[in-house]
Tab-separated table of C-alpha atoms and ligand atoms in Angstrom:
chain	number	residue	atom	x	y	z
X	3	MET	CA	145.648	79.157	183.761
X	4	VAL	CA	143.567	77.124	186.194
X	5	ALA	CA	143.205	74.242	183.764
X	6	PHE	CA	146.850	74.435	182.931
X	7	THR	CA	147.858	74.499	186.583
X	8	THR	CA	145.784	71.435	187.257
X	9	PHE	CA	147.336	69.605	184.363
X	10	PHE	CA	150.816	70.575	185.352
X	11	SER	CA	150.386	69.678	188.996
X	12	LEU	CA	148.912	66.300	188.148
X	13	ALA	CA	151.405	65.551	185.458
X	14	LEU	CA	154.618	66.648	187.055
X	15	LEU	CA	154.264	67.823	190.604
X	16	ALA	CA	152.303	64.925	192.041
X	17	PRO	CA	154.944	62.354	191.087
X	18	LEU	CA	157.639	64.672	192.390
X	19	LEU	CA	155.935	64.817	195.744
X	20	ALA	CA	155.143	61.131	195.749
X	21	SER	CA	158.824	60.438	195.332
X	22	GLY	CA	159.512	62.112	198.669
X	23	LEU	CA	161.271	65.144	197.285
X	24	VAL	CA	162.424	67.428	200.049
X	25	LEU	CA	163.000	71.136	200.008
X	26	LYS	CA	166.677	71.532	199.348
X	27	ARG	CA	168.887	71.659	196.299
X	28	SER	CA	169.310	67.953	195.904
X	29	GLY	CA	166.553	66.163	197.729
X	30	CYS	CA	168.465	62.943	197.160
X	31	ASN	CA	172.147	62.116	197.178
X	32	ILE	CA	173.394	62.384	193.598
X	33	SER	CA	177.098	62.267	194.292
X	34	ASN	CA	177.428	59.115	192.158
X	35	MET	CA	174.933	60.037	189.451
X	36	GLN	CA	175.679	59.231	185.836
X	37	ILE	CA	174.032	60.574	182.695
X	38	PRO	CA	172.123	57.837	180.868
X	39	ASN	CA	172.779	57.572	177.120
X	40	LEU	CA	175.499	60.226	177.119
X	41	PRO	CA	176.641	60.491	173.486
X	42	GLN	CA	180.318	59.843	172.843
X	43	ALA	CA	180.607	63.308	171.343
X	44	LEU	CA	180.195	64.762	174.829
X	45	THR	CA	183.132	64.379	177.217
X	46	ALA	CA	182.059	62.265	180.208
X	47	PRO	CA	181.852	63.863	183.681
X	48	THR	CA	184.967	63.579	185.819
X	49	ALA	CA	183.564	64.803	189.141
X	50	LYS	CA	180.799	64.011	191.608
X	51	GLY	CA	177.241	65.132	190.911
X	52	SER	CA	176.131	68.459	192.295
X	53	PHE	CA	172.695	69.055	190.763
X	54	VAL	CA	170.232	67.648	188.273
X	55	GLY	CA	167.158	69.509	187.164
X	56	ILE	CA	164.466	69.633	184.574
X	57	ALA	CA	164.231	73.029	182.936
X	58	ILE	CA	161.284	74.733	181.313
X	59	GLY	CA	161.835	77.963	179.466
X	60	THR	CA	162.554	79.658	176.174
X	61	GLN	CA	165.382	79.887	173.703
X	62	ASN	CA	165.722	83.372	172.203
X	63	TYR	CA	166.519	84.063	168.570
X	64	THR	CA	167.064	87.083	166.365
X	65	CYS	CA	167.029	87.433	162.612
X	66	THR	CA	170.442	87.756	160.973
X	67	SER	CA	171.275	89.799	157.883
X	68	THR	CA	171.397	86.552	155.902
X	69	GLY	CA	167.780	85.796	156.801
X	70	THR	CA	168.243	83.025	159.337
X	71	TYR	CA	167.652	82.838	163.063
X	72	THR	CA	170.563	82.887	165.476
X	73	ASN	CA	170.432	82.026	169.157
X	74	VAL	CA	170.835	85.018	171.458
X	75	GLY	CA	170.182	83.519	174.852
X	76	ALA	CA	167.636	81.664	176.892
X	77	LEU	CA	165.642	81.931	180.070
X	78	ALA	CA	164.529	78.885	182.062
X	79	GLU	CA	163.507	77.689	185.503
X	80	LEU	CA	165.020	74.525	186.938
X	81	PHE	CA	163.246	71.989	189.179
X	82	ASP	CA	165.122	69.478	191.293
X	83	ILE	CA	164.735	65.923	189.964
X	84	SER	CA	167.462	64.271	192.016
X	85	CYS	CA	164.977	61.936	193.730
X	86	LEU	CA	163.588	60.676	190.437
X	87	ILE	CA	166.837	59.400	188.970
X	88	ASN	CA	166.154	55.738	189.576
X	89	THR	CA	162.430	55.872	188.877
X	90	PRO	CA	160.585	55.075	185.636
X	91	LEU	CA	159.429	58.696	185.578
X	92	PHE	CA	162.928	60.025	185.042
X	93	GLY	CA	163.095	59.139	181.367
X	94	ILE	CA	159.720	60.614	180.451
X	95	LEU	CA	160.055	63.828	182.473
X	96	PRO	CA	161.099	65.901	179.450
X	97	ASP	CA	158.004	64.761	177.552
X	98	ILE	CA	155.742	65.588	180.494
X	99	ALA	CA	157.434	68.948	180.966
X	100	ILE	CA	157.267	70.044	177.332
X	101	ALA	CA	153.651	68.915	177.010
X	102	ALA	CA	152.650	70.977	180.043
X	103	TRP	CA	154.744	73.949	178.937
X	104	GLU	CA	153.415	73.857	175.375
X	105	ALA	CA	149.858	73.700	176.741
X	106	ALA	CA	150.402	76.778	178.905
X	107	PRO	CA	148.864	79.964	177.505
X	108	PRO	CA	151.439	82.393	176.044
X	109	ALA	CA	150.878	84.800	178.926
X	110	VAL	CA	152.159	82.249	181.437
X	111	SER	CA	155.919	82.633	181.848
X	112	ALA	CA	158.127	79.970	183.356
X	113	PRO	CA	158.639	82.013	186.545
X	114	GLU	CA	154.874	82.494	186.847
X	115	MET	CA	154.433	78.788	186.457
X	116	ILE	CA	156.822	78.183	189.304
X	117	SER	CA	155.081	80.609	191.605
X	118	THR	CA	151.785	78.957	190.761
X	119	LEU	CA	153.258	75.673	191.862
X	120	HIS	CA	153.948	77.164	195.281
X	121	LEU	CA	150.223	76.922	195.867
X	122	PHE	CA	150.588	73.177	195.901
X	123	SER	CA	153.855	72.621	197.712
X	124	GLY	CA	157.035	74.197	198.908
X	125	PRO	CA	159.546	75.166	196.282
X	126	VAL	CA	161.177	72.419	194.296
X	127	ILE	CA	163.023	75.096	192.372
X	128	LEU	CA	166.765	74.900	191.969
X	129	GLY	CA	167.164	78.291	190.329
X	130	GLN	CA	167.316	80.024	186.984
X	131	HIS	CA	169.201	79.593	183.751
X	132	TYR	CA	169.924	82.615	181.596
X	133	TYR	CA	172.755	84.340	179.731
X	134	VAL	CA	175.240	86.949	180.900
X	135	THR	CA	178.148	88.828	179.374
X	136	ASN	CA	181.221	86.586	179.297
X	137	PRO	CA	182.853	87.280	182.690
X	138	ILE	CA	186.375	86.596	181.397
X	139	THR	CA	186.487	88.464	178.107
X	140	GLY	CA	183.718	90.993	178.729
X	141	SER	CA	182.253	90.384	175.287
X	142	GLY	CA	179.717	87.929	173.962
X	143	ILE	CA	177.272	86.034	176.146
X	144	ASN	CA	177.578	82.785	178.097
X	145	PRO	CA	175.038	80.620	179.884
X	146	LYS	CA	174.638	80.920	183.621
X	147	TRP	CA	172.919	78.632	186.132
X	148	ASP	CA	172.006	80.779	189.093
X	149	PHE	CA	170.875	79.115	192.333
X	150	THR	CA	171.650	82.143	194.524
X	151	SER	CA	168.093	83.322	195.040
X	152	GLN	CA	166.002	80.175	195.512
X	153	GLY	CA	166.148	76.711	197.005
X	154	ALA	CA	168.744	75.394	199.425
X	155	ASP	CA	171.448	77.770	198.222
X	156	ALA	CA	169.408	80.960	198.448
X	157	GLY	CA	171.619	83.743	199.754
X	158	ASN	CA	174.872	81.972	198.888
X	159	PRO	CA	176.546	84.324	196.387
X	160	ASN	CA	178.740	81.487	195.038
X	161	ALA	CA	175.850	79.193	194.117
X	162	PHE	CA	176.117	79.821	190.395
X	163	VAL	CA	178.140	78.765	187.404
X	164	VAL	CA	178.835	80.627	184.174
X	165	ALA	CA	180.082	78.149	181.614
X	166	SER	CA	181.496	77.844	178.143
X	167	LYS	CA	180.510	75.236	175.557
X	168	ILE	CA	183.046	72.458	174.942
X	169	ASN	CA	181.164	69.866	172.874
X	170	SER	CA	177.694	69.642	171.387
X	171	THR	CA	175.845	67.052	169.381
X	172	THR	CA	172.452	66.589	167.763
X	173	ALA	CA	169.809	65.492	170.273
X	174	LEU	CA	169.267	61.730	170.417
X	175	THR	CA	165.623	62.506	169.640
X	176	GLY	CA	166.590	64.317	166.423
X	177	SER	CA	167.305	67.822	165.202
X	178	LYS	CA	163.778	69.095	165.965
X	179	ASP	CA	165.150	69.317	169.517
X	180	ILE	CA	168.078	71.592	170.426
X	181	ASP	CA	171.527	70.057	170.747
X	182	TRP	CA	172.865	68.230	173.752
X	183	VAL	CA	175.830	70.177	175.148
X	184	PHE	CA	178.796	69.787	177.470
X	185	LEU	CA	180.182	72.965	179.084
X	186	LYS	CA	182.952	73.819	181.493
X	187	SER	CA	182.856	76.434	184.221
X	188	LEU	CA	184.341	79.888	183.711
X	189	THR	CA	183.276	81.308	187.077
X	190	GLY	CA	181.163	80.254	190.064
X	191	SER	CA	181.205	77.316	192.487
X	192	LEU	CA	178.009	75.483	191.588
X	193	ALA	CA	179.659	73.045	189.169
X	194	GLN	CA	182.807	72.563	187.131
X	195	GLU	CA	181.055	70.598	184.408
X	196	VAL	CA	177.539	71.212	183.082
X	197	TYR	CA	175.468	69.177	180.632
X	198	ARG	CA	172.275	69.852	178.709
X	199	THR	CA	170.585	66.627	177.686
X	200	ASP	CA	167.140	65.210	176.897
X	201	THR	CA	166.159	68.376	175.086
X	202	ARG	CA	162.668	68.911	173.730
X	203	LEU	CA	161.949	71.546	171.061
X	204	GLY	CA	163.583	74.993	171.338
X	205	GLN	CA	164.631	75.203	167.675
X	206	PRO	CA	163.823	78.363	165.690
X	207	PRO	CA	161.603	78.252	162.593
X	208	ALA	CA	163.574	77.129	159.538
X	209	THR	CA	162.800	80.321	157.691
X	210	VAL	CA	162.543	83.881	158.908
X	211	LEU	CA	159.066	85.269	158.353
X	212	HIS	CA	157.874	88.715	159.371
X	213	ALA	CA	161.255	89.523	160.884
X	214	TRP	CA	164.317	91.441	159.773
X	215	PRO	CA	167.721	92.312	161.248
X	216	GLY	CA	166.978	94.416	164.310
X	217	SER	CA	163.414	93.207	164.722
X	218	PRO	CA	162.368	91.929	168.146
X	219	GLU	CA	163.653	88.594	169.460
X	220	ILE	CA	161.460	85.575	169.071
X	221	VAL	CA	161.241	83.078	171.920
X	222	VAL	CA	160.731	79.342	171.450
X	223	LYS	CA	159.624	77.109	174.301
X	224	TYR	CA	161.829	74.189	175.284
X	225	ALA	CA	162.511	71.696	178.035
X	226	ALA	CA	165.783	69.982	178.931
X	227	LYS	CA	167.662	68.301	181.706
X	228	TYR	CA	170.641	70.141	183.140
X	229	TRP	CA	173.311	68.315	185.121
X	230	GLY	CA	176.122	69.787	187.227
X	231	PHE	CA	179.237	67.963	188.432
X	232	GLY	CA	182.104	69.080	190.610
X	233	GLY	CA	180.406	71.787	192.622
X	234	SER	CA	181.926	73.187	195.800
X	235	VAL	CA	179.003	75.066	197.352
M	315	NAG	C1	176.297	60.488	199.245
M	315	NAG	O1	176.674	59.246	198.691
M	315	NAG	C2	178.081	59.036	198.677
M	315	NAG	C3	178.345	57.767	197.884
M	315	NAG	O2	177.550	56.715	198.318
M	315	NAG	C4	178.598	58.986	200.080
M	315	NAG	O3	180.010	58.796	200.093
M	315	NAG	C5	178.281	60.325	200.769
M	315	NAG	O4	178.672	60.258	202.132
M	315	NAG	C6	176.790	60.600	200.675
M	315	NAG	N1	176.566	61.953	201.176
M	315	NAG	C7	175.655	62.219	202.097
M	315	NAG	C8	175.526	63.645	202.493
M	315	NAG	O5	174.955	61.353	202.599
M	316	NAG	C1	185.220	67.935	173.097
M	316	NAG	O1	185.881	69.150	172.912
M	316	NAG	C2	187.214	69.154	173.362
M	316	NAG	C3	187.735	70.563	173.290
M	316	NAG	O2	187.539	71.100	172.022
M	316	NAG	C4	188.016	68.178	172.496
M	316	NAG	O3	189.352	68.138	172.939
M	316	NAG	C5	187.396	66.815	172.614
M	316	NAG	O4	188.048	65.927	171.722
M	316	NAG	C6	185.924	66.858	172.287
M	316	NAG	N1	185.358	65.569	172.596
M	316	NAG	C7	184.873	64.792	171.660
M	316	NAG	C8	184.373	63.468	172.149
M	316	NAG	O5	184.799	65.139	170.503
M	317	NAG	C1	165.169	85.892	176.454
M	317	NAG	O1	163.775	86.039	176.439
M	317	NAG	C2	163.223	86.217	177.718
M	317	NAG	C3	161.724	86.190	177.580
M	317	NAG	O2	161.308	87.138	176.639
M	317	NAG	C4	163.742	87.513	178.307
M	317	NAG	O3	163.213	87.716	179.589
M	317	NAG	C5	165.242	87.438	178.385
M	317	NAG	O4	165.767	88.671	178.822
M	317	NAG	C6	165.826	87.109	177.036
M	317	NAG	N1	167.255	86.906	177.221
M	317	NAG	C7	168.137	87.257	176.316
M	317	NAG	C8	169.588	86.998	176.626
M	317	NAG	O5	167.817	87.775	175.278
């Protein structure tokens, strides 16, 4: 954990601090931000930027009755990268993040990683990404970005968005990385439009081994950038 922490802080945190990141949701003004290399398959944003973060976490899968893995949620922590948008670091952040995350021992969870980082600086955390029951239909699960408990929006009960997928497309880096996705808000004020881009890993194994319908979920580490537009918090 110590070696990992050192690596992570050198690799990711030091440049974040060097960039002058401050301790609020968007350390830098991202109202005019645009997503580089947005594939045509994803509808372009129509509103002003409200957050941009790099996420480190896991995609969860279960075994289906046909012997394949199906996605059943995710859990990730988001760091503010608003101040890095116009720096050379911005493009390689996902590679740095996934390398550090892959190097972390299995016992180190994303939330633990974040709390470890507090030793080095104040929080650069935006919040958490996970899945909840669809708030409209009451069935199925939808992704949520929840900034209500950390960062600048801590304590604001509206600082979240639960969204529904509109378009997705194979990652520009290839299908070894999970799809890039465009989603629209169902509930919450954090953003009206959400994007997942610059994904790294997160795909399940091609074949199901040592698992069966009803066996425990498997979790696969991934990194991605998440972008929010049109927030009103
Ligand atoms: C952020 O930038 C936009 C566009 O340049 C500007 O209109 C807005 O006033 C800025 N917001 C803040 C809080 O500085
Ligand atoms: C994205 O999905 C929406 C809703 O299904 C669809 O109307 C739109 O054409 C899609 N965009 C692209 C670029 O395929
Ligand atoms: C996904 O996996 C994480 C880590 O095991 C777990 O905390 C979380 O509850 C899981 N979420 C879902 C929707 O299965």
